[in-house]
XYZ file of C-alpha atoms in Angstrom:
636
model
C 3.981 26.568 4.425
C 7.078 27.006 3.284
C 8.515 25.533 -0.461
C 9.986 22.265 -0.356
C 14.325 23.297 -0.191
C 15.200 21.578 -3.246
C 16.664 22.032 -6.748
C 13.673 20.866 -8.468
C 10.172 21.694 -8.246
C 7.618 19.105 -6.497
C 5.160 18.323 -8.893
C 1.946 18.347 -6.872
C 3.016 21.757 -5.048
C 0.134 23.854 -5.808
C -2.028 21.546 -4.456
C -0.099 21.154 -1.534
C -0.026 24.329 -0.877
C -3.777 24.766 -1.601
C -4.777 21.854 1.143
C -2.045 23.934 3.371
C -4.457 27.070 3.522
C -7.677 25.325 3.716
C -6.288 22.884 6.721
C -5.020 25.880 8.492
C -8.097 28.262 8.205
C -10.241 24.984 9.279
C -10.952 24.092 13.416
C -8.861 21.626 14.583
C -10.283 17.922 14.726
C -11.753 16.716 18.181
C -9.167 14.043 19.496
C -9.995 10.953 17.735
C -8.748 9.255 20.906
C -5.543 7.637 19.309
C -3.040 8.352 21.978
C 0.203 6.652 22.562
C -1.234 4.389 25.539
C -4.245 3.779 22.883
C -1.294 2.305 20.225
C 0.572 0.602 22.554
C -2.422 -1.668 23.494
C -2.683 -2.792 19.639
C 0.448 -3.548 19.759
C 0.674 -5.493 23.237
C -2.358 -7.507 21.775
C -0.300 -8.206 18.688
C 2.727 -9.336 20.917
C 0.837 -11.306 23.374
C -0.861 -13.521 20.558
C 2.336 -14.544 19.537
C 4.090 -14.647 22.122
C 2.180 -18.145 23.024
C 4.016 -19.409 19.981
C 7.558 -19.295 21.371
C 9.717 -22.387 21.573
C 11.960 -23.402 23.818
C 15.250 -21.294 21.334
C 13.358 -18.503 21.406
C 12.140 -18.562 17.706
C 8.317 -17.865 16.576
C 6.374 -21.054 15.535
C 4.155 -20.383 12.766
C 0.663 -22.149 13.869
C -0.107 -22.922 9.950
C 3.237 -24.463 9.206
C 3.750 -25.360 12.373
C 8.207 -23.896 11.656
C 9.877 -20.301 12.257
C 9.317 -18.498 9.005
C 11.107 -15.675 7.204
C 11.309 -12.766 9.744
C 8.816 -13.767 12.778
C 11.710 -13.709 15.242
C 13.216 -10.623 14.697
C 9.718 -9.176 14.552
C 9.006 -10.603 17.407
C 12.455 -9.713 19.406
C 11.568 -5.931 18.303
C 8.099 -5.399 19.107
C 8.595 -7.127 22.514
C 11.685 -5.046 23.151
C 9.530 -1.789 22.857
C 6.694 -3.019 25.184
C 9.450 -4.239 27.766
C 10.380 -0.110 27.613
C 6.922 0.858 28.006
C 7.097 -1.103 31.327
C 5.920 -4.752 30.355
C 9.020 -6.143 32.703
C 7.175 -9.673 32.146
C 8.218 -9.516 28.111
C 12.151 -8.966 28.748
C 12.976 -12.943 28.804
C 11.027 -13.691 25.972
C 12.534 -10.736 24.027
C 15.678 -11.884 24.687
C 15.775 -15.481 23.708
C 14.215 -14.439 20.299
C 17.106 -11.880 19.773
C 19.445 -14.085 20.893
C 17.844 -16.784 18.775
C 17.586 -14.231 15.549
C 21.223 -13.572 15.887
C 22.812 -16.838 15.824
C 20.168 -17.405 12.590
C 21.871 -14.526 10.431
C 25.470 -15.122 11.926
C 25.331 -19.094 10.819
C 23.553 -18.196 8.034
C 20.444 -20.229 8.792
C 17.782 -17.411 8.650
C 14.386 -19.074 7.820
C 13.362 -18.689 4.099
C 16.661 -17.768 3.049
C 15.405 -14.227 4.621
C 18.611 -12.999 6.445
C 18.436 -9.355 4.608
C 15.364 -8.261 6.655
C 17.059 -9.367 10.034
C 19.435 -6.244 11.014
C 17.327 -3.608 11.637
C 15.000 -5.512 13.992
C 18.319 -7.123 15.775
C 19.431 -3.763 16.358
C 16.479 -2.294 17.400
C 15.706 -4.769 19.704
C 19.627 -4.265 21.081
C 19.119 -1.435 21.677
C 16.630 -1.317 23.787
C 17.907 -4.375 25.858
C 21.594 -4.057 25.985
C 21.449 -2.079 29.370
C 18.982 -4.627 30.711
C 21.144 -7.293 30.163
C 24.864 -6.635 30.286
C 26.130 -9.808 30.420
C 23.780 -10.820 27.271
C 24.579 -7.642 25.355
C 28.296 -8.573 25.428
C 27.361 -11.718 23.994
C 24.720 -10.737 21.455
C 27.349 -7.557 20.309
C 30.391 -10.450 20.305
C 28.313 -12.657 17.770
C 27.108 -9.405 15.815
C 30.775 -8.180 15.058
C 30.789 -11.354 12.965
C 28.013 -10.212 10.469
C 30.314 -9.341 6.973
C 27.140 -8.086 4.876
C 28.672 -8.350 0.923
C 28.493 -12.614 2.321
C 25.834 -12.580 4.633
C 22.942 -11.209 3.238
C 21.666 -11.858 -0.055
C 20.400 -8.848 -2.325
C 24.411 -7.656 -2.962
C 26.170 -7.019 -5.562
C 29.125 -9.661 -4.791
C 25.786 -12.184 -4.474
C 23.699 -10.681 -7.328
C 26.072 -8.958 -9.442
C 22.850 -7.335 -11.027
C 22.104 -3.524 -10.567
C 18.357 -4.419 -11.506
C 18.348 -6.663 -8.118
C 19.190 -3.749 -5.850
C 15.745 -3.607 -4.812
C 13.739 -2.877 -1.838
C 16.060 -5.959 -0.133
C 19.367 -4.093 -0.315
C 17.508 -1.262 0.858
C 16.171 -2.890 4.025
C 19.181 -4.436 4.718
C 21.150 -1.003 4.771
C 18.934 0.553 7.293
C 19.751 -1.892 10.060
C 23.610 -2.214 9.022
C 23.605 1.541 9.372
C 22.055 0.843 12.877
C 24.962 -1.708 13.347
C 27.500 0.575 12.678
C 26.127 3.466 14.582
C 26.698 1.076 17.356
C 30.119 0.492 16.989
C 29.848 -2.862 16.051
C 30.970 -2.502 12.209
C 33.681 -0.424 11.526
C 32.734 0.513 8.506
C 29.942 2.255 6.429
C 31.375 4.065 3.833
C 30.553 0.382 1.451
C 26.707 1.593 1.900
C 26.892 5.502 0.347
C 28.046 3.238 -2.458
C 24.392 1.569 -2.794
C 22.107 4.422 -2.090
C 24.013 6.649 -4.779
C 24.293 4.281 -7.232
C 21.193 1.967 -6.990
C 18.425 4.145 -4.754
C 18.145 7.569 -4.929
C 18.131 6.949 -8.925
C 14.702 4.917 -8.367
C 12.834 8.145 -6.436
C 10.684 10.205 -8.814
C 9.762 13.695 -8.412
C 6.935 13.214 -6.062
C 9.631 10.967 -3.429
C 8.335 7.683 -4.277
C 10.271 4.233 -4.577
C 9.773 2.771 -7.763
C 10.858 -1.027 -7.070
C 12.114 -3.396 -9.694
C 14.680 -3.667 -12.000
C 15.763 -0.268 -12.685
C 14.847 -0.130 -16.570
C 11.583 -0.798 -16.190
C 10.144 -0.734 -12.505
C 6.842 -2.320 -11.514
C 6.352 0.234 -9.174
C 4.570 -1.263 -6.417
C 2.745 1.196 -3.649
C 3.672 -1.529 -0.950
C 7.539 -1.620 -1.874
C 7.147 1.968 -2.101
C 6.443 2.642 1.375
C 8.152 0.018 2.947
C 11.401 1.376 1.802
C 10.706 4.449 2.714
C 10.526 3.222 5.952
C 13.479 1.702 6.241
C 15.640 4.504 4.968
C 13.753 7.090 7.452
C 14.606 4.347 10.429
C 18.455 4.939 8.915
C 17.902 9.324 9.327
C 15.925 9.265 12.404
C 18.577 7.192 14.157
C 21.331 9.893 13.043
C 22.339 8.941 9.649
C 24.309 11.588 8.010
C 26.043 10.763 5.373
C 26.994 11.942 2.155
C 23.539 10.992 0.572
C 21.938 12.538 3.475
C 20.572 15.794 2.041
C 19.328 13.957 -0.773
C 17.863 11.064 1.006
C 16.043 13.709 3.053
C 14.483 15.667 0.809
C 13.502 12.546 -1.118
C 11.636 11.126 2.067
C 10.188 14.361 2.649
C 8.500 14.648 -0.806
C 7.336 10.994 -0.265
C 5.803 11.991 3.222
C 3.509 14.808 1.046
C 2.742 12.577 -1.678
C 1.630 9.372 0.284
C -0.326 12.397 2.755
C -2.135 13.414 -0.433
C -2.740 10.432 -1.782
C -4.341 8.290 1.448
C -7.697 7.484 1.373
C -10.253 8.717 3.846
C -10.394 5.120 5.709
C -6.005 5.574 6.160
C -5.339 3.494 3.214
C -2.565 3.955 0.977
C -2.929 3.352 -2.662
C -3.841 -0.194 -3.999
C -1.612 -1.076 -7.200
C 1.272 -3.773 -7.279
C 2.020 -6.797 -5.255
C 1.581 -6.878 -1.712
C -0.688 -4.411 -1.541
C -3.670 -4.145 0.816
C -1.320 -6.211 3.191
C -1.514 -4.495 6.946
C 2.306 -4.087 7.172
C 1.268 -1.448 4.054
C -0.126 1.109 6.475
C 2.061 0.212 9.437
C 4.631 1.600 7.460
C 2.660 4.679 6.211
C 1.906 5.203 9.772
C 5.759 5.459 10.860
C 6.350 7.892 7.718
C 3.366 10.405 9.047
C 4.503 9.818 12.301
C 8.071 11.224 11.880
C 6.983 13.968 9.400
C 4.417 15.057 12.157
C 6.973 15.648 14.648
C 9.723 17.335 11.677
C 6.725 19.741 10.757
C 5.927 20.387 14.310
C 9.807 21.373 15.360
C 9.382 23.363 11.878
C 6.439 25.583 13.300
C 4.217 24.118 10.142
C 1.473 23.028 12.867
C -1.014 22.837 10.127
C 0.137 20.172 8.233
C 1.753 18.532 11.527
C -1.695 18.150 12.405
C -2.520 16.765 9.504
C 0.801 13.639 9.242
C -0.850 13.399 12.886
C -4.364 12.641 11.519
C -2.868 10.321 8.570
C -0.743 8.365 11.360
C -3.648 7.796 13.485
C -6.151 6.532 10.349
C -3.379 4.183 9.225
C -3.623 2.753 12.980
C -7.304 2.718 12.807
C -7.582 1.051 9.437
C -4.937 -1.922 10.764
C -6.866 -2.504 14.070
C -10.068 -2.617 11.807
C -8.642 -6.237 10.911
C -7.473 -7.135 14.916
C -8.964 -10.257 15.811
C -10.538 -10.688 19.467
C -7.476 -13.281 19.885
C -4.833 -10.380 19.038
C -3.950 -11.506 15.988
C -4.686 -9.819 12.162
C -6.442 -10.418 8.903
C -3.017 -9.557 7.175
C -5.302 -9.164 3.961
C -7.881 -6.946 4.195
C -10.815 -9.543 4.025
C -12.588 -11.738 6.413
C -11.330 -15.448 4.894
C -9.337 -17.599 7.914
C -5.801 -17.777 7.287
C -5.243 -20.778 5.933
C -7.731 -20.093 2.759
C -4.835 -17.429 1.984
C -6.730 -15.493 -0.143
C -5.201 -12.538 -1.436
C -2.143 -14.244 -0.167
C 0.334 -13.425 -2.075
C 3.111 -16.461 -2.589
C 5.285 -15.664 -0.021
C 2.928 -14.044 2.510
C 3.067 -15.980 6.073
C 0.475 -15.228 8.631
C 2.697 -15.445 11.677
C 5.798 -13.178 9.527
C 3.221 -10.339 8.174
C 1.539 -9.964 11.153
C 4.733 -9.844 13.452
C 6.062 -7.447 11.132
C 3.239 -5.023 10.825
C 3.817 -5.238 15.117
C 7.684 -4.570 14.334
C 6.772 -1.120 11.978
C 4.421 -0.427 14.940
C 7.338 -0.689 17.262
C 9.245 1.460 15.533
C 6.347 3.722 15.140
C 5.772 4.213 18.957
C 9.828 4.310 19.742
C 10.018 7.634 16.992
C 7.043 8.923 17.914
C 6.779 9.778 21.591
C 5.787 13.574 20.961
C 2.818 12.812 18.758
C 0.155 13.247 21.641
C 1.395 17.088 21.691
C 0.145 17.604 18.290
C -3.688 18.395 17.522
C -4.634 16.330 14.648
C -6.351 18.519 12.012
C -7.931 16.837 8.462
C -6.230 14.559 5.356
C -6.397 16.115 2.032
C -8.800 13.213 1.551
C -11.702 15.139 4.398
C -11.209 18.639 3.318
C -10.787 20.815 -0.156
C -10.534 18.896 -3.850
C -8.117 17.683 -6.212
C -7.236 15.719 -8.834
C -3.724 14.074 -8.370
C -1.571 12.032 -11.620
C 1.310 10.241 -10.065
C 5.150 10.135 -12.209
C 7.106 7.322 -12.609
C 5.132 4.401 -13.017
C 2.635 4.760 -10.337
C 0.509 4.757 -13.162
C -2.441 6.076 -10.970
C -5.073 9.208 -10.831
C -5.972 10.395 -7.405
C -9.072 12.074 -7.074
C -10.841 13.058 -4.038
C -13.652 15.509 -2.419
C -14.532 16.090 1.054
C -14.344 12.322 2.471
C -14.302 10.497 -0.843
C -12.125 9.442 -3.027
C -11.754 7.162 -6.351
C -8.608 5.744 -7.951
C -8.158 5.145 -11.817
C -5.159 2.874 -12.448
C -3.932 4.335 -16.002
C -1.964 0.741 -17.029
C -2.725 -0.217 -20.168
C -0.118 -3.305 -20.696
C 0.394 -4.526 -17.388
C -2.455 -7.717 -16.502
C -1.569 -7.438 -12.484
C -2.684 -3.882 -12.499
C -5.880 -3.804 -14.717
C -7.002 -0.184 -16.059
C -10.220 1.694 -14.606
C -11.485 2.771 -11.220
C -9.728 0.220 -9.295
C -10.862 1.824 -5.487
C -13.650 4.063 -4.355
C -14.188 4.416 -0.714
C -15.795 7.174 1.563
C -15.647 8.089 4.862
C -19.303 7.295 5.900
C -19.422 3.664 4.052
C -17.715 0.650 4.808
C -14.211 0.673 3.301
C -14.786 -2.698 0.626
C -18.171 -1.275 -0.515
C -16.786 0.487 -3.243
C -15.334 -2.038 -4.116
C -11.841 -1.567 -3.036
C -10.162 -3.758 -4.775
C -10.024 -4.999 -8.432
C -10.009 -7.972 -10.545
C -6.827 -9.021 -12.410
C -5.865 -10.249 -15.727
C -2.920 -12.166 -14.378
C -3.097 -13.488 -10.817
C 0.825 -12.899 -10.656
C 2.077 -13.472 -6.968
C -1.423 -13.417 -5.369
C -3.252 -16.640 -4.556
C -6.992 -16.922 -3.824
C -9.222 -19.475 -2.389
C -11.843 -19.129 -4.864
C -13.186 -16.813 -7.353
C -12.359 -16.819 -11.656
C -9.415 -14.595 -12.256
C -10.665 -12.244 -14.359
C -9.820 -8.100 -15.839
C -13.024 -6.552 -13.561
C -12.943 -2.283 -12.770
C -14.864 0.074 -13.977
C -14.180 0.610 -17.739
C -15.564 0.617 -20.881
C -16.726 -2.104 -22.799
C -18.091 -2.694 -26.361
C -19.231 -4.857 -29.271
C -17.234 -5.529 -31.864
C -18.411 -6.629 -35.329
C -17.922 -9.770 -34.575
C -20.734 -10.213 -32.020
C -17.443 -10.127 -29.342
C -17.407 -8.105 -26.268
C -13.771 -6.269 -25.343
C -13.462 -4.030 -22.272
C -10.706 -1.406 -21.188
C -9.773 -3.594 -18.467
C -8.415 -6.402 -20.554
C -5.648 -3.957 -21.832
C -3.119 -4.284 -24.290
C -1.538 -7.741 -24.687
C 2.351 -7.060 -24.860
C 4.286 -9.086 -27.232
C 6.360 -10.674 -24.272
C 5.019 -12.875 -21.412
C 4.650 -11.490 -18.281
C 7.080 -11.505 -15.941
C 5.696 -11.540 -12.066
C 9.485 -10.773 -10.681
C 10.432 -8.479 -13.640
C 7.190 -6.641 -14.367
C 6.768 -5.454 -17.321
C 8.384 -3.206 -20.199
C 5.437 -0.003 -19.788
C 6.258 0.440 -24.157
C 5.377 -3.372 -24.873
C 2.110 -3.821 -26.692
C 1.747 0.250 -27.897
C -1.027 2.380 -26.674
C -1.133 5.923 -24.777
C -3.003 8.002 -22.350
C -3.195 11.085 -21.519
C -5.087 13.262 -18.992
C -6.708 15.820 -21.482
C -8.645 18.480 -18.972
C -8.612 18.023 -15.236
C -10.240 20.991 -12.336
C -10.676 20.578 -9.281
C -13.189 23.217 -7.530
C -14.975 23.848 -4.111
C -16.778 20.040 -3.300
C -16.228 18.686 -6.909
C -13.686 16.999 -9.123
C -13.630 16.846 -12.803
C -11.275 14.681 -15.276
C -11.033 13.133 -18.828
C -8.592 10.596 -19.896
C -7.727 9.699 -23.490
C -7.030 5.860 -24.109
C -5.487 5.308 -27.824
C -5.232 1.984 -28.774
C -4.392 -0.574 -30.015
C -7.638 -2.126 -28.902
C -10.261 -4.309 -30.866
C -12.279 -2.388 -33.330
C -11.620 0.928 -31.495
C -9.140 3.519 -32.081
C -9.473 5.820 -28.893
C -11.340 6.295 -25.766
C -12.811 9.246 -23.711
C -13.962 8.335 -20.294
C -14.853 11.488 -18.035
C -15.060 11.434 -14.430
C -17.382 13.971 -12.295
C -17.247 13.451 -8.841
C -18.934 15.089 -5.758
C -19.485 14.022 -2.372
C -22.260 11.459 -2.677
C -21.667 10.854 -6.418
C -19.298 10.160 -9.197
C -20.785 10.641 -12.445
C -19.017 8.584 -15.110
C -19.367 9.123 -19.160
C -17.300 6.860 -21.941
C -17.130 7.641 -25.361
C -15.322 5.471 -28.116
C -14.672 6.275 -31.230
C -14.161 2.995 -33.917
C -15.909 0.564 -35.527
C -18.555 -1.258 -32.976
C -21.864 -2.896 -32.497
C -22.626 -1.592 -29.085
C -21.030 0.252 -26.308
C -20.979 -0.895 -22.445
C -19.442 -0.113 -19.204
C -18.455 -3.302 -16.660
C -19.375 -2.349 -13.285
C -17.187 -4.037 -10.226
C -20.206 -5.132 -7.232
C -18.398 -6.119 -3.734
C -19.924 -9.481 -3.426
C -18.404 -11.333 -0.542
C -15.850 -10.952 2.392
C -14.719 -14.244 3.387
C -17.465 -13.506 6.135
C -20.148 -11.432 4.924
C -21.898 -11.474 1.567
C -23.966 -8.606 0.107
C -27.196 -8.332 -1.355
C -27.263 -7.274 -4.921
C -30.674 -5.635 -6.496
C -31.405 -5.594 -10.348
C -33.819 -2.368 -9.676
C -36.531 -2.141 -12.695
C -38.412 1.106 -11.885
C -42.487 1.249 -11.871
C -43.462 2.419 -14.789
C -40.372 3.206 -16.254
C -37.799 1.466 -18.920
C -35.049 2.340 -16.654
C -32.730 -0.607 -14.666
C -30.574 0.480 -12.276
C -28.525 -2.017 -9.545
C -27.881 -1.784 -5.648
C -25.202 -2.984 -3.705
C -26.602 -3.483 0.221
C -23.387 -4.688 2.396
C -22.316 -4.324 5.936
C -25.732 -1.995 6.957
C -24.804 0.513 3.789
C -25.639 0.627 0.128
C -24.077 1.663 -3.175
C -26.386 2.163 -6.589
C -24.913 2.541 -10.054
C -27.789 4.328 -12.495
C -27.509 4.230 -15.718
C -28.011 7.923 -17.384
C -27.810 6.822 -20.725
C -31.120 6.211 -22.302
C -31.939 2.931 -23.569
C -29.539 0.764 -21.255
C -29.699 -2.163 -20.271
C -28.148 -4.328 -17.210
C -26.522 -7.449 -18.017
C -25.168 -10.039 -16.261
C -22.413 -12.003 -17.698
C -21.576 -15.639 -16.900
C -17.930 -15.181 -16.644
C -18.021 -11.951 -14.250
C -20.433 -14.250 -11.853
C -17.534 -14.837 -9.350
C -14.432 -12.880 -9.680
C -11.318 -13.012 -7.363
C -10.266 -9.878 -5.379
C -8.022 -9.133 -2.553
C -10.842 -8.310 -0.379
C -13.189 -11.779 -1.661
C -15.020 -11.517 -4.490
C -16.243 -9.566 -6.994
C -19.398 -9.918 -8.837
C -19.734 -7.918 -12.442
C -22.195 -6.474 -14.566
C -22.535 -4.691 -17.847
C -24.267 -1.726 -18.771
C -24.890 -1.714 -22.543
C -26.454 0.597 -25.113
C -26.711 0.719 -28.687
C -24.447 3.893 -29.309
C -20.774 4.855 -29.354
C -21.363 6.750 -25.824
C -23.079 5.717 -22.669
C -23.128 6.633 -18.791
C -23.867 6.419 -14.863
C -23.897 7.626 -11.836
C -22.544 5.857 -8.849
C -24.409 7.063 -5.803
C -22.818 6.936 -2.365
C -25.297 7.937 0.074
C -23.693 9.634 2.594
């Protein structure tokens, strides 16, 4: 494996190249069976469902609203496009009439939802593809695209916005298909968008390649917005962008490729923290991003970790199809409510939109990735070797994983959308919300839910104070300014620190302890350790302050929107011990207390808590002492 060619070291290279040697010196995987044709029919589902909701101008009708919203047509026009290339002849009208339909939105500035930024690189795509088929259209749709003058058409620009903070993921998105637009000799020119990725995006990549969204002094750092830009701005250098940001912009994406390989969970799921996350479109993305850096590493002659982008490309396809419907359509949140309860909605998520544009990422996916089946998909860091992984910027999030498992602690301390605490825990072998894999919030922010109290629930510490009061870790640090959903939040607002103070990572086992220093209620700092092998994560807490009684709340997936688990309060035989059990979709979870003289509790207000995935329910371990902890067993 060869050092990443830049001027700066990548931060998480000695892992990397630690995973490099153990995926190379390991067999190769047998074929998990997702081959092109294999894709394609997820897709062709995906296309067909919708494609029953055309109207007579070619635009998608949402079912819910019963109107075209945001992006559906473009989506639509795109995804079509690419199965009409794969041979589905019977798709080229209807592609067609929604590009033609999409056009004349953005060029009379009608797009749905005020939307029109998101339109150009799904236009051109689907141009692309259909120009040749339709000569007589093409000189129509290219006549009505020369009119597009993007400082007044779209919205996320700086003659619109005249805000630096607002070039966000929007302008970003928007570049990638004007760059497509351009490469097609339809605008003249594109020296106006070096301007924006100079000035506005590569200054929002960290070390480790990822996007940190938001206003550019204090960026809430979503996953989703991470990896959706990403996206966009790898469509831009896979179609031949190469501009005077180029080298930069590559090496960037590149970085982001390794980090988002290292970081995906053993069920093909990227990271959960920010808005929009856990929405399908999340790993449709991801999957385009392996894709392409499975192919690069391939040409490079790094066949090891080609096989593994290919492996991490093919989970992010299994974990979306996970959520495909019988009718074609998707669960665009990753839980089992209908549609119209929108829960984990955020505000602005639309059924028909989000699910035509995790089939438009797909699209893309497929068109750039026509050599994948060559490749011999090998393991994700997240199946083989271990390692503890601290994201920069602010990611705000500890990676940890062992041989098909893996746990997330959101570090946070200030910000009530992303609560602090083991936020995800998922293996292999278990269903993927069982963990759970999702957790509570402090502020609901953008996301809506259909039922369910909102309410700080991971796994954190807890204690007494004094007063008789109870406190947890995963309330946080009120900041002395309200919180701002669009803005996020100022990371220094409120005070408090953490720091990792000893991490290792050896053969099968992980090992970690953060220190939390306040200012929290009655307590000055906290130690909370983190042991994890496959099977087991062995959790300690230790506070140091001026407290009654110390606890830990304990997250139990509860219900799906479909399915709703069984919980056990275990009192063994004989014994003073309690210990609980978590028995959902044929598997089980158990969280033992090792601390002696604990109790279980069950508090009122954690009865019903509101996740992405459904609901929560919590408990509390408590002790009288300053320390206390558990073991989560995962049987395997």
């Amino acid at each position: 494996m060869n050092k990443l060619q830049t001027g700066s070291v990548y931060p998480w290279q000695t892992e990397l190249e630690r995973f490099i040697e153990q995926v190379e010196s390991a067999p190769n995987r047998v074929n998990d069976g997702w081959t092109h044709q294999r894709k394609l029919a997820v897709l062709e589902k995906l296309v067909r469902a919708y494609a029953l909701r055309q109207d007579d101008t070619g635009a998608i009708i949402d079912p819910h609203s019963e109107s075209e919203r945001y992006y559906s047509t473009p989506s639509y026009a795109l995804a079509a496009a690419v199965l009409v290339k794969e041979g589905r002849h019977d798709l080229l009208e209807s592609a067609a009439a929604a590009l033609t339909h999409s056009i004349a939105c953005v060029v009379e500035e009608k797009a749905p939802d005020h939307h029109p930024d998101f339109f150009p690189i799904m236009m051109m795509g689907a141009y692309r593809l259909l120009k040749n088929l339709l000569p007589e259209q093409a000189t129509a749709w290219k006549q009505q695209l020369s009119r597009i003058q993007p400082e007044q058409t779209y919205i996320f620009t700086m003659s619109k916005m005249k805000n630096p903070n607002r070039m966000i993921n929007w302008n970003a998105i928007m570049i990638s298909g004007e760059f497509l637009r351009s490469a097609e000799g339809i605008a003249a020119d594109s020296e106006w968008m070096e301007t924006y990725i100079r000035s506005y995006h590569l200054p929002r990549f960290t070390g480790l390649g990822l996007y940190q969204d938001g206003p550019l002094d204090r960026p809430n750092s979503p996953f989703a917005y991470d990896i959706v830009t990403r996206f966009h701005l790898g469509v831009m250098l896979e179609n031949g962008y190469d501009g005077s940001c180029a080298l930069e912009l590559r090496d960037h994406l590149r970085r982001g490729a390794l980090s988002t390989l290292l970081a995906l969970s053993p069920h093909g799921e990227i990271p959960p923290r920010g808005r929009s996350a856990q929405h399908q479109w999340n790993e449709a993305a991801a999957a385009f991003v392996f894709t392409t850096h499975a192919q690069q590493a391939f040409t490079a002659g790094e066949h090891g970790l080609a096989g593994a982008f290919r492996r991490a490309a093919d989970l992010c396809w299994q974990a979306i199809s996970r959520w495909q419907t019988d009718d074609g359509k998707l669960h665009i949140v990753r839980n089992h409510y209908s549609s119209e309860a929108r829960h984990g909605f955020e505000v602005y998520s639309n059924h028909t939109c989000y699910s035509l544009w995790t089939a438009a990422v797909l699209a893309h996916t497929l068109l750039h990735g026509e050599e994948m089946d060559r490749i011999s998909p090998t393991f994700i860091p997240a199946e083989i070797g271990s390692r503890v992984l601290a994201t920069d910027g602010w990611f705000q999030t500890v990676i940890a994983a062992v041989e098909g498992q893996q746990m997330l602690v959101q570090t946070s301390v200030n910000d009530p959308y992303n609560v602090p605490g083991i936020v995800r825990i998922q293996q292999s072998a278990l269903p993927s919300l069982i963990g759970p894999s999702s957790a509570g919030h402090a502020d609901r922010g953008f996301t809506g839910f259909a039922e369910g109290d909102i309410y700080p629930l991971s796994y954190t510490p807890a204690w007494q104070t004094e007063d008789g009061k109870w406190h947890s870790l995963s309330e946080g640090i009120p900041g002395t300014l309200e919180f701002d959903r669009d803005g996020g939040i100022d990371p220094q607002d409120g005070g408090g620190t953490v720091q990792m103070e000893q991490s290792s990572a050896s053969d099968g086992a992980t090992d970690f302890t953060l220190l939390w220093k306040g200012p929290f209620p009655g307590v000055r700092e906290i130690r909370t350790h983190y042991c994890q092998v496959p099977g087991k994560i062995e959790v300690a807490y230790e506070l140091q302050g001026n407290i009654q009684n110390v606890g830990a709340l304990i997250p139990l997936m509860a219900y799906d929107g479909r399915e709703r688990s069984v919980i056990h309060h275990v009192m063994s035989a004989g014994e003073e011990t309690e210990s609980i059990r978590v028995e959902y979709a044929g598997a089980s979870l158990e969280v033992i207390p090792t601390t002696e003289g604990t109790n279980v509790v069950w508090p009122e207000e954690l009865a019903s808590v509101a996740c992405r995935n459904g609901l929560l329910k919590g408990a509390r371990l408590e002790c009288e002492s300053n320390c206390i902890s558990f073991i989560i067993r995962l049987p395997e």
